[in-house]
mmCIF file of C-alpha atoms in Angstrom:
data_model
loop_
_atom_site.group_PDB
_atom_site.id
_atom_site.type_symbol
_atom_site.label_atom_id
_atom_site.label_comp_id
_atom_site.label_asym_id
_atom_site.label_seq_id
_atom_site.Cartn_x
_atom_site.Cartn_y
_atom_site.Cartn_z
ATOM 1 C CA UNK A 76 122.400 -48.000 -64.932
ATOM 2 C CA UNK A 77 121.504 -46.075 -61.894
ATOM 3 C CA UNK A 78 124.361 -44.423 -60.117
ATOM 4 C CA UNK A 79 123.480 -46.176 -56.885
ATOM 5 C CA UNK A 80 123.188 -49.448 -58.469
ATOM 6 C CA UNK A 81 126.567 -49.160 -59.866
ATOM 7 C CA UNK A 82 128.171 -47.891 -56.756
ATOM 8 C CA UNK A 83 126.490 -50.894 -54.778
ATOM 9 C CA UNK A 84 128.060 -53.458 -57.152
ATOM 10 C CA UNK A 85 131.405 -51.996 -56.226
ATOM 11 C CA UNK A 86 130.950 -51.544 -52.481
ATOM 12 C CA UNK A 87 128.256 -53.888 -51.202
ATOM 13 C CA UNK A 88 129.182 -56.871 -48.869
ATOM 14 C CA UNK A 89 129.576 -59.954 -50.933
ATOM 15 C CA UNK A 90 131.259 -63.487 -50.303
ATOM 16 C CA UNK A 91 132.291 -63.408 -53.633
ATOM 17 C CA UNK A 92 134.129 -60.157 -53.687
ATOM 18 C CA UNK A 93 135.020 -59.912 -49.837
ATOM 19 C CA UNK A 94 133.774 -57.675 -47.271
ATOM 20 C CA UNK A 95 132.754 -54.060 -48.008
ATOM 21 C CA UNK A 96 132.003 -51.254 -45.402
ATOM 22 C CA UNK A 97 128.316 -51.570 -44.861
ATOM 23 C CA UNK A 98 127.861 -47.888 -43.869
ATOM 24 C CA UNK A 99 128.733 -46.915 -47.224
ATOM 25 C CA UNK A 100 125.336 -48.437 -48.248
ATOM 26 C CA UNK A 101 123.390 -45.790 -46.481
ATOM 27 C CA UNK A 102 124.935 -43.074 -48.783
ATOM 28 C CA UNK A 103 124.054 -44.741 -52.074
ATOM 29 C CA UNK A 104 120.537 -45.260 -51.326
ATOM 30 C CA UNK A 105 119.825 -41.528 -50.901
ATOM 31 C CA UNK A 106 121.111 -41.066 -54.350
ATOM 32 C CA UNK A 107 118.873 -43.775 -56.170
ATOM 33 C CA UNK A 108 115.802 -41.584 -56.783
ATOM 34 C CA UNK A 109 117.843 -38.485 -57.614
ATOM 35 C CA UNK A 110 120.729 -39.559 -59.555
ATOM 36 C CA UNK A 111 121.347 -41.456 -62.759
ATOM 37 C CA UNK A 112 124.787 -42.202 -63.505
ATOM 38 C CA UNK A 113 125.089 -42.988 -67.169
ATOM 39 C CA UNK A 114 128.623 -41.645 -67.307
ATOM 40 C CA UNK A 115 129.367 -38.411 -69.121
ATOM 41 C CA UNK A 116 125.902 -37.059 -68.690
ATOM 42 C CA UNK A 117 126.111 -35.431 -65.379
ATOM 43 C CA UNK A 118 124.429 -32.146 -64.697
ATOM 44 C CA UNK A 119 125.803 -31.349 -61.391
ATOM 45 C CA UNK A 120 127.103 -27.772 -61.219
ATOM 46 C CA UNK A 121 129.588 -28.411 -58.534
ATOM 47 C CA UNK A 122 130.136 -31.839 -57.517
ATOM 48 C CA UNK A 123 129.614 -34.942 -59.966
ATOM 49 C CA UNK A 124 128.020 -38.146 -58.359
ATOM 50 C CA UNK A 125 131.340 -39.825 -58.179
ATOM 51 C CA UNK A 126 132.768 -36.745 -56.413
ATOM 52 C CA UNK A 127 130.003 -36.988 -53.868
ATOM 53 C CA UNK A 128 130.572 -40.841 -53.476
ATOM 54 C CA UNK A 129 134.317 -40.142 -52.944
ATOM 55 C CA UNK A 130 133.918 -37.340 -50.554
ATOM 56 C CA UNK A 131 131.800 -39.453 -48.384
ATOM 57 C CA UNK A 132 134.397 -42.418 -48.494
ATOM 58 C CA UNK A 133 137.417 -40.075 -47.857
ATOM 59 C CA UNK A 134 135.802 -38.041 -45.237
ATOM 60 C CA UNK A 135 134.634 -34.982 -46.873
ATOM 61 C CA UNK A 136 136.164 -32.525 -49.602
ATOM 62 C CA UNK A 137 138.469 -31.046 -47.102
ATOM 63 C CA UNK A 138 140.430 -34.306 -46.854
ATOM 64 C CA UNK A 139 140.667 -35.031 -50.698
ATOM 65 C CA UNK A 140 144.504 -34.346 -50.621
ATOM 66 C CA UNK A 141 145.209 -36.345 -47.832
ATOM 67 C CA UNK A 142 144.133 -39.486 -49.889
ATOM 68 C CA UNK A 143 145.804 -38.201 -53.270
ATOM 69 C CA UNK A 144 142.756 -37.028 -54.821
ATOM 70 C CA UNK A 145 143.208 -33.609 -56.547
ATOM 71 C CA UNK A 146 140.879 -30.614 -56.263
ATOM 72 C CA UNK A 147 138.335 -29.988 -58.850
ATOM 73 C CA UNK A 148 139.377 -27.714 -61.583
ATOM 74 C CA UNK A 149 137.651 -24.503 -62.417
ATOM 75 C CA UNK A 150 134.448 -24.729 -64.315
ATOM 76 C CA UNK A 151 135.961 -22.758 -67.074
ATOM 77 C CA UNK A 152 137.715 -25.988 -68.033
ATOM 78 C CA UNK A 153 140.805 -24.304 -69.489
ATOM 79 C CA UNK A 154 143.198 -27.197 -67.946
ATOM 80 C CA UNK A 155 140.930 -29.510 -70.249
ATOM 81 C CA UNK A 156 142.587 -28.150 -73.243
ATOM 82 C CA UNK A 157 146.190 -28.845 -72.242
ATOM 83 C CA UNK A 158 147.063 -32.048 -74.038
ATOM 84 C CA UNK A 159 150.803 -31.708 -74.063
ATOM 85 C CA UNK A 160 152.972 -33.606 -71.238
ATOM 86 C CA UNK A 161 156.503 -33.374 -70.537
ATOM 87 C CA UNK A 162 158.772 -35.465 -73.052
ATOM 88 C CA UNK A 163 160.968 -36.922 -70.214
ATOM 89 C CA UNK A 164 160.073 -40.373 -69.016
ATOM 90 C CA UNK A 165 157.436 -40.451 -66.155
ATOM 91 C CA UNK A 166 157.164 -43.176 -63.393
ATOM 92 C CA UNK A 167 154.936 -45.729 -64.894
ATOM 93 C CA UNK A 168 152.218 -45.798 -62.117
ATOM 94 C CA UNK A 169 148.975 -45.361 -64.265
ATOM 95 C CA UNK A 170 146.327 -47.878 -65.485
ATOM 96 C CA UNK A 171 144.973 -46.989 -68.882
ATOM 97 C CA UNK A 172 141.281 -47.894 -69.646
ATOM 98 C CA UNK A 173 141.184 -48.057 -73.471
ATOM 99 C CA UNK A 174 137.348 -47.259 -73.789
ATOM 100 C CA UNK A 175 136.024 -44.887 -71.112
ATOM 101 C CA UNK A 176 132.760 -44.530 -72.984
ATOM 102 C CA UNK A 177 132.036 -48.367 -72.748
ATOM 103 C CA UNK A 178 129.715 -49.285 -69.815
ATOM 104 C CA UNK A 179 132.119 -51.941 -68.643
ATOM 105 C CA UNK A 180 135.052 -49.368 -68.957
ATOM 106 C CA UNK A 181 133.104 -47.043 -66.714
ATOM 107 C CA UNK A 182 132.645 -49.735 -64.157
ATOM 108 C CA UNK A 183 136.339 -50.572 -64.391
ATOM 109 C CA UNK A 184 137.255 -47.004 -64.023
ATOM 110 C CA UNK A 185 134.970 -46.670 -60.938
ATOM 111 C CA UNK A 186 136.737 -49.665 -59.227
ATOM 112 C CA UNK A 187 140.069 -48.201 -59.971
ATOM 113 C CA UNK A 188 139.258 -44.890 -58.386
ATOM 114 C CA UNK A 189 138.051 -46.473 -55.330
ATOM 115 C CA UNK A 190 141.474 -48.366 -55.108
ATOM 116 C CA UNK A 191 143.091 -44.958 -55.293
ATOM 117 C CA UNK A 192 144.915 -45.842 -58.608
ATOM 118 C CA UNK A 193 146.006 -43.452 -60.988
ATOM 119 C CA UNK A 194 143.673 -43.766 -63.960
ATOM 120 C CA UNK A 195 143.896 -42.601 -67.700
ATOM 121 C CA UNK A 196 141.121 -43.248 -69.892
ATOM 122 C CA UNK A 197 140.401 -42.840 -73.653
ATOM 123 C CA UNK A 198 137.143 -41.072 -74.225
ATOM 124 C CA UNK A 199 135.460 -39.434 -77.057
ATOM 125 C CA UNK A 200 134.930 -36.038 -75.249
ATOM 126 C CA UNK A 201 137.291 -34.901 -72.582
ATOM 127 C CA UNK A 202 134.829 -32.196 -71.129
ATOM 128 C CA UNK A 203 131.887 -34.553 -70.574
ATOM 129 C CA UNK A 204 134.499 -37.125 -68.919
ATOM 130 C CA UNK A 205 135.487 -34.429 -66.695
ATOM 131 C CA UNK A 206 132.020 -33.747 -65.544
ATOM 132 C CA UNK A 207 131.334 -37.476 -64.843
ATOM 133 C CA UNK A 208 134.786 -38.391 -63.134
ATOM 134 C CA UNK A 209 136.277 -35.081 -62.079
ATOM 135 C CA UNK A 210 140.118 -35.047 -61.860
ATOM 136 C CA UNK A 211 140.249 -38.637 -60.539
ATOM 137 C CA UNK A 212 140.735 -39.617 -64.230
ATOM 138 C CA UNK A 213 143.042 -38.374 -66.783
ATOM 139 C CA UNK A 214 140.705 -38.245 -69.775
ATOM 140 C CA UNK A 215 142.254 -38.482 -73.299
ATOM 141 C CA UNK A 216 140.547 -37.890 -76.589
ATOM 142 C CA UNK A 217 142.053 -38.584 -79.895
ATOM 143 C CA UNK A 218 142.538 -40.769 -82.826
ATOM 144 C CA UNK A 219 143.810 -44.281 -81.515
ATOM 145 C CA UNK A 220 145.033 -45.216 -84.954
ATOM 146 C CA UNK A 221 147.659 -42.162 -84.699
ATOM 147 C CA UNK A 222 150.945 -43.548 -83.302
ATOM 148 C CA UNK A 223 151.880 -39.970 -81.904
ATOM 149 C CA UNK A 224 148.641 -39.987 -79.889
ATOM 150 C CA UNK A 225 149.010 -43.517 -78.728
ATOM 151 C CA UNK A 226 152.538 -42.641 -77.572
ATOM 152 C CA UNK A 227 151.258 -39.828 -75.594
ATOM 153 C CA UNK A 228 148.284 -41.673 -74.291
ATOM 154 C CA UNK A 229 150.574 -44.461 -72.822
ATOM 155 C CA UNK A 230 153.121 -42.086 -71.133
ATOM 156 C CA UNK A 231 153.327 -42.995 -67.559
ATOM 157 C CA UNK A 232 151.102 -46.306 -68.000
ATOM 158 C CA UNK A 233 152.233 -49.541 -66.270
ATOM 159 C CA UNK A 234 149.138 -51.540 -67.463
ATOM 160 C CA UNK A 235 146.445 -51.489 -69.986
ATOM 161 C CA UNK A 236 142.791 -52.828 -69.599
ATOM 162 C CA UNK A 237 140.866 -53.166 -72.866
ATOM 163 C CA UNK A 238 137.314 -53.588 -72.209
ATOM 164 C CA UNK A 239 136.169 -53.856 -75.740
ATOM 165 C CA UNK A 240 137.486 -54.735 -79.264
ATOM 166 C CA UNK A 241 139.394 -52.835 -81.772
ATOM 167 C CA UNK A 242 141.951 -50.695 -79.862
ATOM 168 C CA UNK A 243 145.069 -52.552 -80.515
ATOM 169 C CA UNK A 244 146.646 -51.132 -83.443
ATOM 170 C CA UNK A 245 150.176 -49.945 -83.142
ATOM 171 C CA UNK A 246 152.064 -52.694 -81.234
ATOM 172 C CA UNK A 247 155.260 -50.590 -81.562
ATOM 173 C CA UNK A 248 153.727 -48.025 -79.148
ATOM 174 C CA UNK A 249 153.558 -50.608 -76.406
ATOM 175 C CA UNK A 250 157.082 -50.253 -75.178
ATOM 176 C CA UNK A 251 157.512 -50.279 -71.425
ATOM 177 C CA UNK A 252 154.015 -51.491 -70.805
ATOM 178 C CA UNK A 253 154.308 -54.248 -67.984
ATOM 179 C CA UNK A 254 150.778 -55.934 -68.304
ATOM 180 C CA UNK A 255 147.766 -55.916 -70.850
ATOM 181 C CA UNK A 256 144.352 -57.130 -69.846
ATOM 182 C CA UNK A 257 141.995 -57.795 -72.756
ATOM 183 C CA UNK A 258 138.310 -58.544 -72.199
ATOM 184 C CA UNK A 259 137.473 -60.530 -75.261
ATOM 185 C CA UNK A 260 134.149 -62.057 -76.419
ATOM 186 C CA UNK A 261 136.076 -64.339 -79.324
ATOM 187 C CA UNK A 262 134.453 -67.512 -78.016
ATOM 188 C CA UNK A 263 130.854 -66.218 -78.295
ATOM 189 C CA UNK A 264 131.699 -64.738 -81.768
ATOM 190 C CA UNK A 265 133.076 -68.068 -83.058
ATOM 191 C CA UNK A 266 130.133 -70.041 -81.764
ATOM 192 C CA UNK A 267 127.558 -67.762 -83.362
ATOM 193 C CA UNK A 268 125.685 -69.005 -86.295
ATOM 194 C CA UNK A 269 123.214 -67.706 -89.053
ATOM 195 C CA UNK A 270 122.258 -64.066 -88.908
ATOM 196 C CA UNK A 271 123.902 -63.542 -85.578
ATOM 197 C CA UNK A 272 127.110 -64.836 -87.265
ATOM 198 C CA UNK A 273 126.835 -62.271 -89.732
ATOM 199 C CA UNK A 274 126.050 -59.478 -87.252
ATOM 200 C CA UNK A 275 129.098 -60.360 -85.361
ATOM 201 C CA UNK A 276 131.447 -60.858 -88.206
ATOM 202 C CA UNK A 277 133.245 -57.413 -87.714
ATOM 203 C CA UNK A 278 133.374 -57.773 -84.007
ATOM 204 C CA UNK A 279 134.995 -61.278 -84.458
ATOM 205 C CA UNK A 280 137.643 -59.846 -86.641
ATOM 206 C CA UNK A 281 138.507 -57.003 -84.372
ATOM 207 C CA UNK A 282 138.592 -59.617 -81.352
ATOM 208 C CA UNK A 283 140.849 -61.934 -83.357
ATOM 209 C CA UNK A 284 143.056 -58.893 -84.196
ATOM 210 C CA UNK A 285 143.187 -57.801 -80.551
ATOM 211 C CA UNK A 286 144.230 -61.190 -79.391
ATOM 212 C CA UNK A 287 146.912 -61.818 -82.172
ATOM 213 C CA UNK A 288 148.329 -58.265 -81.394
ATOM 214 C CA UNK A 289 148.505 -59.030 -77.431
ATOM 215 C CA UNK A 290 150.107 -62.386 -77.825
ATOM 216 C CA UNK A 291 152.720 -61.123 -80.462
ATOM 217 C CA UNK A 292 153.655 -57.982 -78.231
ATOM 218 C CA UNK A 293 156.102 -59.709 -76.021
ATOM 219 C CA UNK A 294 154.051 -57.844 -73.107
ATOM 220 C CA UNK A 295 152.855 -60.003 -70.410
ATOM 221 C CA UNK A 296 148.979 -60.399 -70.945
ATOM 222 C CA UNK A 297 145.776 -61.648 -69.684
ATOM 223 C CA UNK A 298 143.053 -62.456 -72.074
ATOM 224 C CA UNK A 299 139.793 -63.093 -70.443
ATOM 225 C CA UNK A 300 137.519 -64.642 -72.785
ATOM 226 C CA UNK A 301 134.009 -64.168 -71.285
ATOM 227 C CA UNK A 302 130.542 -65.494 -72.213
ATOM 228 C CA UNK A 303 128.025 -63.264 -73.627
ATOM 229 C CA UNK A 304 127.896 -60.047 -71.478
ATOM 230 C CA UNK A 305 124.561 -59.497 -69.506
ATOM 231 C CA UNK A 306 122.988 -56.558 -67.567
ATOM 232 C CA UNK A 307 122.775 -58.549 -64.395
ATOM 233 C CA UNK A 308 123.888 -57.747 -61.010
ATOM 234 C CA UNK A 309 127.445 -58.731 -60.180
ATOM 235 C CA UNK A 310 128.577 -60.492 -56.987
ATOM 236 C CA UNK A 311 125.504 -62.629 -56.842
ATOM 237 C CA UNK A 312 126.511 -65.709 -58.491
ATOM 238 C CA UNK A 313 129.448 -67.903 -58.701
ATOM 239 C CA UNK A 314 132.030 -68.757 -61.621
ATOM 240 C CA UNK A 315 132.938 -71.466 -64.051
ATOM 241 C CA UNK A 316 136.223 -71.239 -65.939
ATOM 242 C CA UNK A 317 136.044 -74.493 -67.750
ATOM 243 C CA UNK A 318 137.164 -74.670 -71.215
ATOM 244 C CA UNK A 319 134.367 -74.148 -73.673
ATOM 245 C CA UNK A 320 132.081 -72.501 -71.154
ATOM 246 C CA UNK A 321 132.309 -69.066 -72.746
ATOM 247 C CA UNK A 322 130.694 -70.133 -75.939
ATOM 248 C CA UNK A 323 127.455 -71.070 -74.479
ATOM 249 C CA UNK A 324 127.400 -69.345 -71.003
ATOM 250 C CA UNK A 325 127.189 -65.518 -69.848
ATOM 251 C CA UNK A 326 128.688 -63.378 -67.408
ATOM 252 C CA UNK A 327 127.625 -60.271 -65.681
ATOM 253 C CA UNK A 328 129.167 -57.075 -66.736
ATOM 254 C CA UNK A 329 129.885 -56.127 -63.368
ATOM 255 C CA UNK A 330 131.446 -59.331 -62.634
ATOM 256 C CA UNK A 331 133.494 -58.950 -66.020
ATOM 257 C CA UNK A 332 134.722 -55.529 -64.864
ATOM 258 C CA UNK A 333 135.475 -56.776 -61.393
ATOM 259 C CA UNK A 334 137.708 -59.587 -62.737
ATOM 260 C CA UNK A 335 139.547 -57.327 -65.140
ATOM 261 C CA UNK A 336 140.682 -55.208 -61.999
ATOM 262 C CA UNK A 337 141.546 -58.367 -59.964
ATOM 263 C CA UNK A 338 143.792 -59.412 -62.894
ATOM 264 C CA UNK A 339 145.959 -56.500 -62.314
ATOM 265 C CA UNK A 340 147.370 -57.757 -59.270
ATOM 266 C CA UNK A 341 148.100 -61.108 -60.759
ATOM 267 C CA UNK A 342 150.633 -60.504 -63.773
ATOM 268 C CA UNK A 343 151.598 -63.750 -65.689
ATOM 269 C CA UNK A 344 155.199 -64.539 -66.465
ATOM 270 C CA UNK A 345 154.314 -64.550 -70.299
ATOM 271 C CA UNK A 346 150.614 -64.876 -70.891
ATOM 272 C CA UNK A 347 147.420 -66.117 -69.416
ATOM 273 C CA UNK A 348 144.127 -67.090 -71.382
ATOM 274 C CA UNK A 349 141.115 -68.358 -69.762
ATOM 275 C CA UNK A 350 137.297 -68.590 -70.244
ATOM 276 C CA UNK A 351 134.860 -67.430 -67.645
ATOM 277 C CA UNK A 352 131.021 -67.435 -67.093
ATOM 278 C CA UNK A 353 128.775 -67.193 -64.206
ATOM 279 C CA UNK A 354 128.233 -70.568 -62.512
ATOM 280 C CA UNK A 355 128.449 -72.230 -59.026
ATOM 281 C CA UNK A 356 132.039 -72.005 -58.016
ATOM 282 C CA UNK A 357 132.565 -69.389 -55.319
ATOM 283 C CA UNK A 358 135.823 -67.434 -55.298
ATOM 284 C CA UNK A 359 136.862 -65.979 -52.148
ATOM 285 C CA UNK A 360 140.645 -65.690 -52.842
ATOM 286 C CA UNK A 361 141.421 -64.464 -56.208
ATOM 287 C CA UNK A 362 145.088 -64.446 -55.906
ATOM 288 C CA UNK A 363 144.769 -68.161 -55.663
ATOM 289 C CA UNK A 364 142.114 -68.439 -58.249
ATOM 290 C CA UNK A 365 144.543 -66.741 -60.712
ATOM 291 C CA UNK A 366 147.396 -68.831 -59.654
ATOM 292 C CA UNK A 367 145.389 -71.929 -60.385
ATOM 293 C CA UNK A 368 144.434 -70.695 -63.828
ATOM 294 C CA UNK A 369 148.088 -69.928 -64.397
ATOM 295 C CA UNK A 370 149.196 -73.365 -63.450
ATOM 296 C CA UNK A 371 146.448 -74.913 -65.545
ATOM 297 C CA UNK A 372 147.476 -72.822 -68.597
ATOM 298 C CA UNK A 373 151.204 -74.129 -68.328
ATOM 299 C CA UNK A 374 150.159 -77.694 -68.425
#
C-alpha cells in the first residue's frame, strides 16, 4: 500500500471517522509519486516516511520533544541491541501490537502514533522496524512461545491488540494487562467449505485457540469477529453489526484497524464479542456504538 494512501486513510475527512485536518492532505499527496510505504522496507537515509509525516504534523523536527516524540537514534543502531529493561514494575501506559509485520498491525501502529500513544510492537526484525517507524515504536523481536520473552514484551503494557491469529500462548504472562483486543476471522473460517475449509483449517484452529485463551484469561477483552478482510479504502462505507453477518460479509482492512483502535477507549466490564462487516449503518459516535454493543451482548 502506498504511504500516502495509508496516511490518507488515517487523516482524511470522513463522516464515519470524524473530522480530520484538511491541510494534512496536501503533505501526503506530495509523497505519492516517490514513496511506497510497505513497512520495514524504508530506504530513507535520514528520516523515514512516518518521521516526515509526524514532523509535518508536529511542526517540524525541532518540536519533537514538545509532543513527546523522541529524537532519532544514531544510524549505527547500537541502542537496537539493548533488550534488557529494568526489573522494577513500570507504569502501564503502553499498547502492545502483537504483529507489527502484519498489514493491519501496521495500520494500527500508525493510528496509535498519531494519537501519541506509547506503542510497543512484536516484529521479526528490530532494525528494519526502526527504519520504518523510528523511535515512535518500541520494536521487540523474539520467540512468542518463550515465557521469559513474553514477560519482557508485556512489561509496562496496559492493553494488547492482536491483529492476527496465533499469538496468545502463555496466559500466565497476562498478569496486569487491563484490556485485550482480538481481531478474529473465526466466523469466516467456520463458514468455509470444500478446498477453502482445508486451506483455512490451521488458521481456524489458531483463531479458536486465541478466542478461548482470551475468554479464560480473566482480563477484560474485546473480540472483533470481522468478515473477510479486503484491501478496499476505509471510511468510505458504513457498517453492519448483525449476528451472522461476518460469515458472509467483508470488511475493509483499514476499517478493521480503525475499530481495533477505537476499542481501546471502550473497555467492557468483562468481555465483549461482536461481528462487523461493511454495510449501510453510519457510525459518528463510536463510544455510543460500543455502549450499544455491550448492552446487546449483556442481554
